[in-house]
Amino acid sequence: MAKQDRAIRTRQSILLAAAGVFEERGYQAATISEILAAAGVTKGALYFHFQSKEHLAQGVLAQQDLEMALPRNCKVQQVVDMGMLHAYRLQSDPMVRAAVRLSLDQQAQELDRRGPFMRWSDSIRECLQTAQTQGELLPHVVPHESAEVMVGAFAGVQAMSQTVCDYQDLQHRISSLLRHLLPSIVVPSVLAAVDLGENRGEKVFNEMRGLRQQEEELVPAVS
Amino acid sequence: MAKQDRAIRTRQSILLAAAGVFEERGYQAATISEILAAAGVTKGALYFHFQSKEHLAQGVLAQQDLEMALPRNCKVQQVVDMGMLHAYRLQSDPMVRAAVRLSLDQQAQELDRRGPFMRWSDSIRECLQTAQTQGELLPHVVPHESAEVMVGAFAGVQAMSQTVCDYQDLQHRISSLLRHLLPSIVVPSVLAAVDLGENRGEKVFNEMRGLRQQEEELVPAVS
């Protein structure tokens, strides 16, 4: 394995360990020693990648917005895909789940948790702005405001799903949220053509995985 | 002061102390000793009212849904009032704030936090069911589903407001959330007559306080 690949894998395994510790213990109570023990790496390796508990937490937080969705001609569909894919990942990927829970960890007072809210809002706002220039949105819509409502509402609906049934109905709840929000944002003819199905997130996830595999086959192995 | 009044006040001061400790330390880390110290009551008095940390937490959780709103002829207005009044209380009442934060305390794994979500959903669902029989809702609406979306979305929008600006823009965000959700639920002619203004919560709060004062004046003092 090339040296760079190894470094990336070490970094990822530290983040996964940190995610688990933050999820179990909360940011406040978690210690670097616990993360070290869970990651099974040397202190030197950990500090090479992350200088502090806060750096570890920011690394985990950032794991929820690495690949938000695939670009689509219909920008409303792209926004829907972002939400449904995120819901699918929340159900299936422990790292994403830990990252989202850390964003809502109210006891983590020294940790700046605004990043994920702002990055998601910015990405959705940009998408809605393009949607607006393409005539997909109702005339009164303010993309910034609708983006903030969507991000906030998503955060709460996932928290409620986690609280009442440990995420079992998450795809259904997020699809339902979008069905409630979009009619006040999107023109009816566009809305009618958008896929809001509960399995949309899984579809997009598989599509992205397929594309990544194709890419990897095209790039010859370096070492 | 009558004996019963004194008991009610003691109970309330214990709950306020518990709310503060849960908010500062989180449910997991909080101890009954800390709550005792903050409340300034005897151990006997505390255990007379609450048998355990969980009972204290359930007592705090219940403080967010004691008086949800005033009955209105227009049930959609009543639902709006519930949301806007709750937002106003979140900004102005430390007990309500602590209760809502406890509902979203993900580290409180042994604590059943479903209660507030279910009580709010039930109350809004009932209101929407009456609204439906009165012809206020669009024909496709399923009150149960819309109620769950509203409660979940509210929880997230308030968490986002707290994270990004310590609740300064909460009234604005909740009003904006309702403007985004209601067009897919309510018939346009009813929606046009509903007060969705950002100061609606404060108005309802003052109206309720006025009614309570009138009531108190009508009841002669017992002791």
Coordinates of C-alpha atoms in Angstrom, one line a residue:
Chain A
M1 CA 0.0 0.0 0.0
A2 CA 1.3 3.5 -0.9
K3 CA 2.4 5.7 2.1
Q4 CA -0.4 8.2 1.3
D5 CA -3.1 5.5 1.2
R6 CA -1.9 4.2 4.6
A7 CA -2.0 7.7 6.1
I8 CA -5.6 8.2 4.8
R9 CA -6.6 4.8 6.3
T10 CA -5.1 5.6 9.7
R11 CA -6.8 9.0 9.7
Q12 CA -10.1 7.4 8.9
S13 CA -9.8 4.7 11.5
I14 CA -9.0 7.3 14.2
L15 CA -12.1 9.3 13.1
L16 CA -14.2 6.2 13.3
A17 CA -13.0 5.4 16.8
A18 CA -13.5 9.1 17.8
A19 CA -17.1 9.0 16.4
G20 CA -17.9 5.9 18.4
V21 CA -16.5 7.4 21.7
F22 CA -18.3 10.8 21.1
E23 CA -21.5 9.0 20.4
E24 CA -21.3 6.8 23.5
R25 CA -20.0 9.3 26.0
G26 CA -20.9 12.7 24.5
Y27 CA -18.3 15.3 23.6
Q28 CA -17.8 16.7 27.1
A29 CA -17.1 13.4 28.8
A30 CA -15.0 11.8 26.0
T31 CA -11.2 11.8 26.4
I32 CA -8.4 11.4 24.0
S33 CA -7.1 8.4 25.9
E34 CA -10.4 6.6 25.3
I35 CA -10.2 7.5 21.6
L36 CA -6.6 6.2 21.5
A37 CA -7.6 2.9 23.1
A38 CA -10.5 2.5 20.7
A39 CA -8.5 3.4 17.6
G40 CA -5.5 1.1 18.5
V41 CA -3.0 3.5 17.1
T42 CA 0.0 5.2 18.8
K43 CA -0.3 8.6 20.4
G44 CA 2.2 9.9 17.8
A45 CA -0.1 8.7 15.0
L46 CA -3.1 10.3 16.5
Y47 CA -1.5 13.7 17.2
F48 CA 0.0 13.6 13.7
H49 CA -3.5 13.8 12.3
F50 CA -5.4 15.6 15.1
Q51 CA -3.9 18.1 17.5
S52 CA -6.8 18.1 20.1
K53 CA -10.2 16.7 21.0
E54 CA -11.8 19.6 19.2
H55 CA -9.9 18.8 16.0
L56 CA -11.1 15.2 16.3
A57 CA -14.7 16.4 16.8
Q58 CA -14.4 18.8 13.8
G59 CA -13.1 15.9 11.8
V60 CA -16.1 13.8 12.8
L61 CA -18.6 16.6 12.2
A62 CA -17.2 17.1 8.6
Q63 CA -17.9 13.4 7.8
Q64 CA -21.6 14.2 7.3
D65 CA -21.2 16.5 4.4
L66 CA -18.4 15.0 2.3
E67 CA -20.5 13.8 -0.7
M68 CA -23.9 15.4 -0.5
A69 CA -25.4 14.2 -3.8
L70 CA -24.9 13.9 -7.5
P71 CA -25.5 16.9 -9.8
R72 CA -28.9 16.8 -11.5
N73 CA -30.4 19.0 -14.3
C74 CA -33.4 19.4 -12.1
K75 CA -32.0 21.2 -9.0
V76 CA -35.1 20.5 -6.9
Q77 CA -34.4 16.8 -7.5
Q78 CA -30.8 17.4 -6.4
V79 CA -32.0 19.0 -3.1
V80 CA -34.4 16.0 -2.6
D81 CA -31.5 13.6 -3.2
M82 CA -29.4 15.4 -0.7
G83 CA -32.0 14.9 2.0
M84 CA -32.9 11.4 1.1
L85 CA -29.3 10.2 0.7
H86 CA -28.4 11.8 4.1
A87 CA -31.4 9.9 5.7
Y88 CA -30.2 6.7 4.1
R89 CA -26.6 7.2 5.3
L90 CA -27.9 8.1 8.8
Q91 CA -29.5 4.7 8.9
S92 CA -26.6 2.7 7.4
D93 CA -23.4 4.5 8.3
P94 CA -22.2 4.7 12.0
M95 CA -19.8 7.6 11.1
V96 CA -22.6 9.7 9.7
R97 CA -24.9 8.9 12.6
A98 CA -22.1 9.9 15.1
A99 CA -21.4 13.1 13.2
V100 CA -25.1 14.2 13.2
R101 CA -25.5 13.4 16.9
L102 CA -22.4 15.4 17.7
S103 CA -23.9 18.4 15.8
L104 CA -26.8 18.2 18.2
D105 CA -24.8 17.6 21.4
Q106 CA -26.0 20.4 23.6
Q107 CA -23.4 19.7 26.3
A108 CA -20.5 20.3 23.9
Q109 CA -20.4 24.0 24.9
E110 CA -16.7 24.6 23.9
L111 CA -17.2 22.9 20.5
D112 CA -18.3 25.1 17.6
R113 CA -21.1 23.0 16.1
R114 CA -22.3 25.6 13.6
G115 CA -20.2 24.2 10.7
P116 CA -22.5 21.4 9.5
F117 CA -25.6 23.6 9.8
M118 CA -23.9 26.3 7.7
R119 CA -22.4 23.9 5.1
W120 CA -25.7 22.2 4.5
S121 CA -27.6 25.5 4.4
D122 CA -25.0 26.9 1.9
S123 CA -25.2 23.9 -0.4
I124 CA -29.0 23.8 -0.4
R125 CA -29.2 27.6 -0.9
E126 CA -26.9 27.3 -3.9
C127 CA -29.0 24.6 -5.4
L128 CA -32.2 26.5 -4.8
Q129 CA -30.6 29.6 -6.4
T130 CA -29.9 27.7 -9.6
A131 CA -33.4 26.2 -9.4
Q132 CA -34.8 29.7 -9.2
T133 CA -32.9 30.9 -12.3
Q134 CA -34.2 27.7 -14.1
G135 CA -37.8 28.6 -13.2
E136 CA -38.3 25.6 -10.9
L137 CA -39.4 27.7 -7.9
L138 CA -42.4 29.7 -7.0
P139 CA -41.9 33.4 -7.5
H140 CA -41.9 34.5 -3.8
V141 CA -39.2 32.0 -2.7
V142 CA -36.1 33.3 -0.9
P143 CA -33.5 30.5 -1.3
H144 CA -31.6 31.4 1.8
E145 CA -34.7 31.2 4.0
S146 CA -36.0 28.0 2.5
A147 CA -32.6 26.4 2.8
E148 CA -32.4 27.2 6.5
V149 CA -35.9 25.9 7.2
M150 CA -35.1 22.6 5.3
V151 CA -31.8 22.1 7.3
G152 CA -33.4 22.8 10.7
A153 CA -36.4 20.7 10.0
F154 CA -34.3 17.8 8.8
A155 CA -32.3 17.9 12.0
G156 CA -35.4 17.7 14.2
V157 CA -37.2 15.0 12.2
Q158 CA -34.1 12.8 12.4
A159 CA -33.8 13.4 16.1
M160 CA -37.5 12.5 16.6
S161 CA -37.1 9.3 14.5
Q162 CA -34.1 8.4 16.6
T163 CA -35.9 9.0 19.8
V164 CA -39.2 7.3 19.1
C165 CA -38.0 4.2 17.1
D166 CA -34.2 4.3 16.7
Y167 CA -34.4 5.5 13.1
Q168 CA -36.6 2.7 11.8
D169 CA -39.0 5.1 10.1
L170 CA -36.4 7.7 9.0
Q171 CA -36.8 7.4 5.2
H172 CA -40.6 7.6 5.6
R173 CA -40.3 10.7 7.9
I174 CA -37.9 12.6 5.6
S175 CA -39.9 11.8 2.5
S176 CA -43.0 13.1 4.4
L177 CA -41.2 16.2 5.5
L178 CA -40.2 17.0 1.9
R179 CA -43.8 16.4 0.8
H180 CA -44.9 19.0 3.3
L181 CA -42.2 21.6 2.5
L182 CA -41.8 21.5 -1.2
P183 CA -45.4 22.5 -2.3
S184 CA -44.6 26.0 -0.8
I185 CA -41.3 26.2 -2.7
V186 CA -41.5 24.4 -6.0
V187 CA -43.8 25.1 -9.1
P188 CA -46.4 22.2 -9.4
S189 CA -45.2 21.0 -12.8
V190 CA -41.6 20.5 -11.5
L191 CA -42.8 18.9 -8.3
A192 CA -44.9 16.4 -10.2
A193 CA -41.7 15.1 -11.9
V194 CA -39.6 14.8 -8.8
D195 CA -38.9 11.4 -7.2
L196 CA -39.8 11.8 -3.5
G197 CA -40.0 8.0 -2.9
E198 CA -38.9 6.5 0.4
N199 CA -36.2 4.5 -1.3
R200 CA -34.7 7.4 -3.2
G201 CA -31.7 7.7 -0.8
E202 CA -30.7 4.1 -1.4
K203 CA -31.0 4.5 -5.2
V204 CA -28.8 7.6 -5.2
F205 CA -26.3 5.8 -2.8
N206 CA -26.0 2.9 -5.2
E207 CA -25.7 5.2 -8.2
M208 CA -22.8 7.0 -6.5
R209 CA -21.1 3.8 -5.6
G210 CA -21.4 2.5 -9.1
L211 CA -19.8 5.7 -10.5
R212 CA -17.0 5.5 -7.9
Q213 CA -16.3 1.9 -8.9
Q214 CA -16.1 2.9 -12.6
E215 CA -13.7 5.7 -11.7
E216 CA -11.4 3.3 -9.8
E217 CA -11.3 0.9 -12.7
L218 CA -10.2 3.7 -15.0
V219 CA -7.3 4.8 -12.7
P220 CA -4.4 2.3 -12.9
A221 CA -3.0 1.2 -9.5
V222 CA 0.1 3.3 -8.5
S223 CA 1.9 0.9 -6.3
Chain B
M1 CA -49.7 30.3 52.9
A2 CA -51.9 27.2 52.7
K3 CA -50.1 23.8 53.1
Q4 CA -51.0 22.8 49.6
D5 CA -49.7 26.0 48.1
R6 CA -46.4 25.5 50.0
A7 CA -46.1 22.0 48.6
I8 CA -46.7 23.2 45.1
R9 CA -44.1 25.9 45.5
T10 CA -41.5 23.5 46.9
R11 CA -42.2 21.0 44.1
Q12 CA -41.7 23.9 41.5
S13 CA -38.5 25.1 43.1
I14 CA -37.1 21.6 43.0
L15 CA -38.0 21.2 39.3
L16 CA -36.4 24.6 38.5
A17 CA -33.2 23.5 40.3
A18 CA -33.3 20.1 38.5
A19 CA -33.9 21.9 35.1
G20 CA -30.8 24.0 35.7
V21 CA -28.6 21.1 36.6
F22 CA -29.8 18.9 33.7
E23 CA -29.2 21.8 31.3
E24 CA -25.7 22.5 32.5
R25 CA -24.5 19.0 33.1
G26 CA -26.7 16.8 30.9
Y27 CA -28.9 14.0 32.3
Q28 CA -26.2 11.4 32.5
A29 CA -23.7 13.5 34.5
A30 CA -26.2 15.2 36.7
T31 CA -26.6 13.9 40.3
I32 CA -29.4 14.2 42.9
S33 CA -26.9 15.7 45.3
E34 CA -26.2 18.6 42.8
I35 CA -30.0 19.1 42.4
L36 CA -30.4 19.0 46.2
A37 CA -27.7 21.7 46.7
A38 CA -29.2 23.9 43.9
A39 CA -32.8 23.6 45.3
G40 CA -31.8 24.3 48.9
V41 CA -34.4 21.8 50.2
T42 CA -34.0 18.9 52.5
K43 CA -33.4 15.4 51.1
G44 CA -36.8 14.4 52.7
A45 CA -38.6 17.2 50.8
L46 CA -37.0 16.2 47.5
Y47 CA -37.8 12.5 47.9
F48 CA -41.4 13.3 49.0
H49 CA -42.0 14.8 45.5
F50 CA -39.6 12.8 43.3
Q51 CA -38.4 9.3 44.0
S52 CA -35.4 9.3 41.6
K53 CA -33.4 11.2 39.0
E54 CA -35.6 9.8 36.3
H55 CA -38.8 11.1 38.1
L56 CA -37.1 14.5 38.3
A57 CA -36.3 14.4 34.6
Q58 CA -39.9 13.4 33.7
G59 CA -41.1 16.3 35.9
V60 CA -38.9 18.7 33.9
L61 CA -39.8 17.2 30.5
A62 CA -43.5 17.7 31.3
Q63 CA -43.0 21.4 32.0
Q64 CA -42.9 22.1 28.2
D65 CA -46.5 21.0 27.5
L66 CA -48.5 22.2 30.5
E67 CA -50.5 25.0 28.8
M68 CA -50.1 24.6 25.0
A69 CA -52.4 27.4 23.8
L70 CA -55.9 28.9 24.1
P71 CA -58.8 27.2 22.3
R72 CA -59.7 29.0 19.0
N73 CA -62.6 28.6 16.6
C74 CA -60.1 28.4 13.8
K75 CA -58.1 25.2 14.6
V76 CA -55.3 26.1 12.3
Q77 CA -54.8 29.3 14.2
Q78 CA -54.7 27.2 17.4
V79 CA -51.9 25.0 16.0
V80 CA -50.0 28.1 14.9
D81 CA -50.5 29.6 18.4
M82 CA -49.1 26.4 20.0
G83 CA -45.9 26.7 17.9
M84 CA -45.4 30.4 18.3
L85 CA -46.2 30.4 22.0
H86 CA -43.7 27.5 22.6
A87 CA -41.1 29.5 20.7
Y88 CA -41.7 32.6 22.8
R89 CA -41.5 30.5 26.0
L90 CA -38.3 28.9 24.8
Q91 CA -36.8 32.3 24.6
S92 CA -38.1 33.7 27.8
D93 CA -38.6 30.8 30.3
P94 CA -35.5 28.8 31.6
M95 CA -37.7 25.9 32.6
V96 CA -39.2 25.4 29.1
R97 CA -35.7 25.8 27.6
A98 CA -34.3 23.1 30.0
A99 CA -37.2 20.8 29.3
V100 CA -36.8 21.0 25.5
R101 CA -33.0 20.5 25.7
L102 CA -33.6 17.5 27.9
S103 CA -35.9 16.0 25.3
L104 CA -33.0 16.2 22.8
D105 CA -30.3 15.0 25.2
Q106 CA -28.9 12.0 23.2
Q107 CA -26.7 10.9 26.1
A108 CA -29.7 10.3 28.3
Q109 CA -30.0 6.7 27.2
E110 CA -31.9 5.3 30.2
L111 CA -34.4 8.2 30.1
D112 CA -37.5 7.7 28.1
R113 CA -37.7 11.0 26.1
R114 CA -40.6 10.0 23.9
G115 CA -43.2 11.6 26.1
P116 CA -42.9 15.3 25.0
F117 CA -42.8 14.2 21.3
M118 CA -45.9 12.1 21.7
R119 CA -47.8 14.6 23.8
W120 CA -47.2 17.4 21.3
S121 CA -48.0 15.2 18.3
D122 CA -51.3 14.0 19.9
S123 CA -52.3 17.6 20.7
I124 CA -51.6 18.9 17.2
R125 CA -53.2 15.8 15.6
E126 CA -56.4 16.4 17.6
C127 CA -56.4 20.0 16.6
L128 CA -55.9 19.1 12.9
Q129 CA -58.6 16.5 13.1
T130 CA -61.1 19.1 14.2
A131 CA -59.7 21.5 11.6
Q132 CA -60.4 18.8 9.0
T133 CA -64.0 18.3 10.0
Q134 CA -64.4 22.1 9.8
G135 CA -63.1 22.1 6.3
E136 CA -59.9 24.1 7.1
L137 CA -57.5 21.5 5.6
L138 CA -56.7 20.4 2.1
P139 CA -58.5 17.1 1.2
H140 CA -55.4 14.9 1.0
V141 CA -54.1 15.8 4.5
V142 CA -53.5 13.0 7.1
P143 CA -53.6 14.8 10.5
H144 CA -51.4 12.2 12.2
E145 CA -48.7 12.5 9.6
S146 CA -48.7 16.3 9.4
A147 CA -48.6 16.6 13.2
E148 CA -45.5 14.4 13.4
V149 CA -43.8 16.4 10.7
M150 CA -44.6 19.7 12.5
V151 CA -43.3 18.5 15.9
G152 CA -40.1 17.0 14.5
A153 CA -39.4 20.1 12.3
F154 CA -40.0 22.4 15.3
A155 CA -37.5 20.5 17.4
G156 CA -34.8 20.8 14.8
V157 CA -35.4 24.5 13.9
Q158 CA -35.2 25.4 17.6
A159 CA -32.0 23.4 18.0
M160 CA -30.5 25.1 14.9
S161 CA -31.5 28.6 16.2
Q162 CA -29.9 27.7 19.6
T163 CA -26.7 26.5 17.9
V164 CA -26.2 29.3 15.5
C165 CA -27.3 32.3 17.5
D166 CA -28.5 31.3 21.0
Y167 CA -32.2 31.6 20.1
Q168 CA -32.0 35.2 19.0
D169 CA -33.9 34.5 15.8
L170 CA -36.2 31.8 17.1
Q171 CA -39.5 33.6 16.5
H172 CA -38.5 34.4 13.0
R173 CA -37.4 30.8 12.2
I174 CA -40.6 29.2 13.6
S175 CA -42.8 31.7 11.8
S176 CA -40.8 30.9 8.6
L177 CA -41.2 27.1 9.2
L178 CA -44.9 27.5 9.5
R179 CA -45.1 29.6 6.3
H180 CA -43.3 26.7 4.6
L181 CA -45.4 23.9 6.0
L182 CA -48.9 25.3 6.1
P183 CA -49.5 25.8 2.4
S184 CA -49.4 22.0 1.9
I185 CA -51.9 21.5 4.8
V186 CA -54.4 24.4 4.9
V187 CA -56.9 25.6 2.3
P188 CA -55.8 29.0 1.0
S189 CA -58.8 31.0 2.2
V190 CA -58.2 29.8 5.8
L191 CA -54.4 30.4 5.5
A192 CA -55.0 34.0 4.4
A193 CA -56.8 34.7 7.7
V194 CA -54.3 33.1 10.0
D195 CA -51.9 35.3 12.0
L196 CA -48.4 33.9 11.4
G197 CA -46.6 37.1 12.6
E198 CA -43.3 36.8 14.5
N199 CA -44.8 38.4 17.6
R200 CA -47.8 36.0 17.7
G201 CA -46.3 34.0 20.6
E202 CA -45.9 37.0 22.8
K203 CA -49.5 38.1 22.0
V204 CA -50.9 34.7 23.0
F205 CA -48.7 34.6 26.1
N206 CA -50.0 38.0 27.3
E207 CA -53.6 37.0 26.5
M208 CA -53.2 33.8 28.7
R209 CA -51.6 35.8 31.5
G210 CA -54.5 38.3 31.4
L211 CA -57.1 35.5 31.6
R212 CA -55.2 33.9 34.5
Q213 CA -55.2 37.2 36.4
Q214 CA -58.9 37.6 35.9
E215 CA -59.5 34.1 37.2
E216 CA -57.4 34.7 40.3
E217 CA -59.3 37.8 41.1
L218 CA -62.6 35.9 40.9
V219 CA -61.5 33.2 43.3
P220 CA -61.4 34.5 46.9
A221 CA -58.2 33.7 48.9
V222 CA -58.6 30.6 51.0
S223 CA -56.0 31.2 53.8

